[in-house]
Amino acid sequence: MSRLRPPPLRDDCFALPAGADWTPVNDALDMLRARLRPAVGRDTVPLTNALGRVLAAPVTARRSNPPEANSAVDGYGFAHAFLGSGDQILPLVAGRSAAGVPLGSIVPPGHAVRILTGAAVPEGVDTVILQEDVTLGEDKIAFRAGIKPGANTRRAGEDVEQGQSILQSGRILTPADLALAAAVGVSELPVFDRLRVAVISTGDELVEPGDSAQPGQIYDANRPMLTALSAQFGYDVVDLGRIPDDRDALRHALDQAAEQADIILTSGGVSSGDEDHVSALLNEAGAMAEWRIALKPGRPLALGMWNGTPVFGLPGNPVAALVCTLIFARPAMALLAGSDWCAPQGFMLPAAFAKAKKPGRREYLRARVRDGQAEVFKSEGSGRISGLSWAEGLVELPDGAATITPGTPVRYIPFASIL
Ligand code: AMP
Ligand code: MG
């Protein structure tokens, strides 16, 4: 039985305002954010299968945490109000309160009871003194004055109250989220189905790594990268292979992709050259927009719909393909997957490099942090795949002109904050 899924996005969902020329990165991101919405169905899964899934509804606590007042230490409990002034000697009641094994009786005023960490605070007790601060005699304890009322106890519900909302819809579930849900008695979670991402490489020049390459041929580097990225984002990957620069073959691949996936990532063939069949086909389908984003490295990004499924036509160049994926496709896929828009979290660091940046487009440089400074790869050449592998993040230079010298603050975005 196929699960109910939301209706597809409209064919014109990537249309750009008339007369748009070079679109600033932020405008492009705002448009994606405004137009995309979840493209996946819902499910309920046990906690043990929920890591990395996207929460599809808010979750509320079935029980308080802690469910009842308990002791934060191993020690002795008593009612603070009945302490006299000065040093104290209190008789001990028989028995003890241990975690999971409560005392089961009331502690009379002026008496103390042995209590262990995590044990329910018995009736007649509101304060616990640490065992290290006590001298233990026969059936009594002695300790110095000065303990505060309520010391070393945890109030019922001080962490989470029953009925309180603990996790919001759209959240990507972490190990700690699963601990929180478990602690408040939630054993199953409502999640979105995993987003299915189809990946297609295009180009007559591409051969499969491991095969023999003739002069003029290159190995397909984008597909291993894009399938791995999609998997790292937590999505299901549909690998549709390499497609030659042939319109019918590509049409067939797009048909299959639209059937099997919720979003299609292609690479290559998105300029307006003779062999740029991705753009040509999306245009033919009447649902293509060439997003000329003021971005380096970028080239045009072709966004369109194929049989109701969004297509991200990424540039063929692997450096541009990665940057466009991280900056545009990643947050777009997050919305399609039901999670929140995820702007990459960057921070300012002193530059370890110098650069005179021209105005008119945003630039992303392959970068990493050493000794608290952002250093960039020795070449900005967009064919340098080794620089992608060298990098641990990107330096984002603003749309306007900038003169950067060593020590100038620049925005560094670690890959780890995008993945
Ligand atoms: P295109 O956008 O198809 O004109 O491709 C731009 C550049 O990226 C060309 O040099 C292509 O050979 C190269 N390229 C395209 N696809 C890939 C790929 N999957 N792996 C490595 N390089 C590619
Ligand atoms: Mg090509």
CSV table of C-alpha atoms and ligand atoms in Angstrom, one decimal, residues 202-205 245 268-269 275-276, ligand 2:
chain,number,residue,atom,x,y,z
A,202,THR,CA,25.4,13.9,-17.4
A,203,GLY,CA,28.1,14.2,-20.1
A,204,ASP,CA,29.6,12.2,-23.0
A,205,GLU,CA,33.0,12.6,-21.5
A,245,ASP,CA,24.6,13.9,-23.8
A,268,GLY,CA,26.4,19.0,-15.9
A,269,GLY,CA,24.5,20.2,-18.9
A,275,GLU,CA,25.1,19.7,-25.2
A,276,ASP,CA,23.3,21.3,-22.3
B,2,MG,MG,28.4,18.5,-20.0
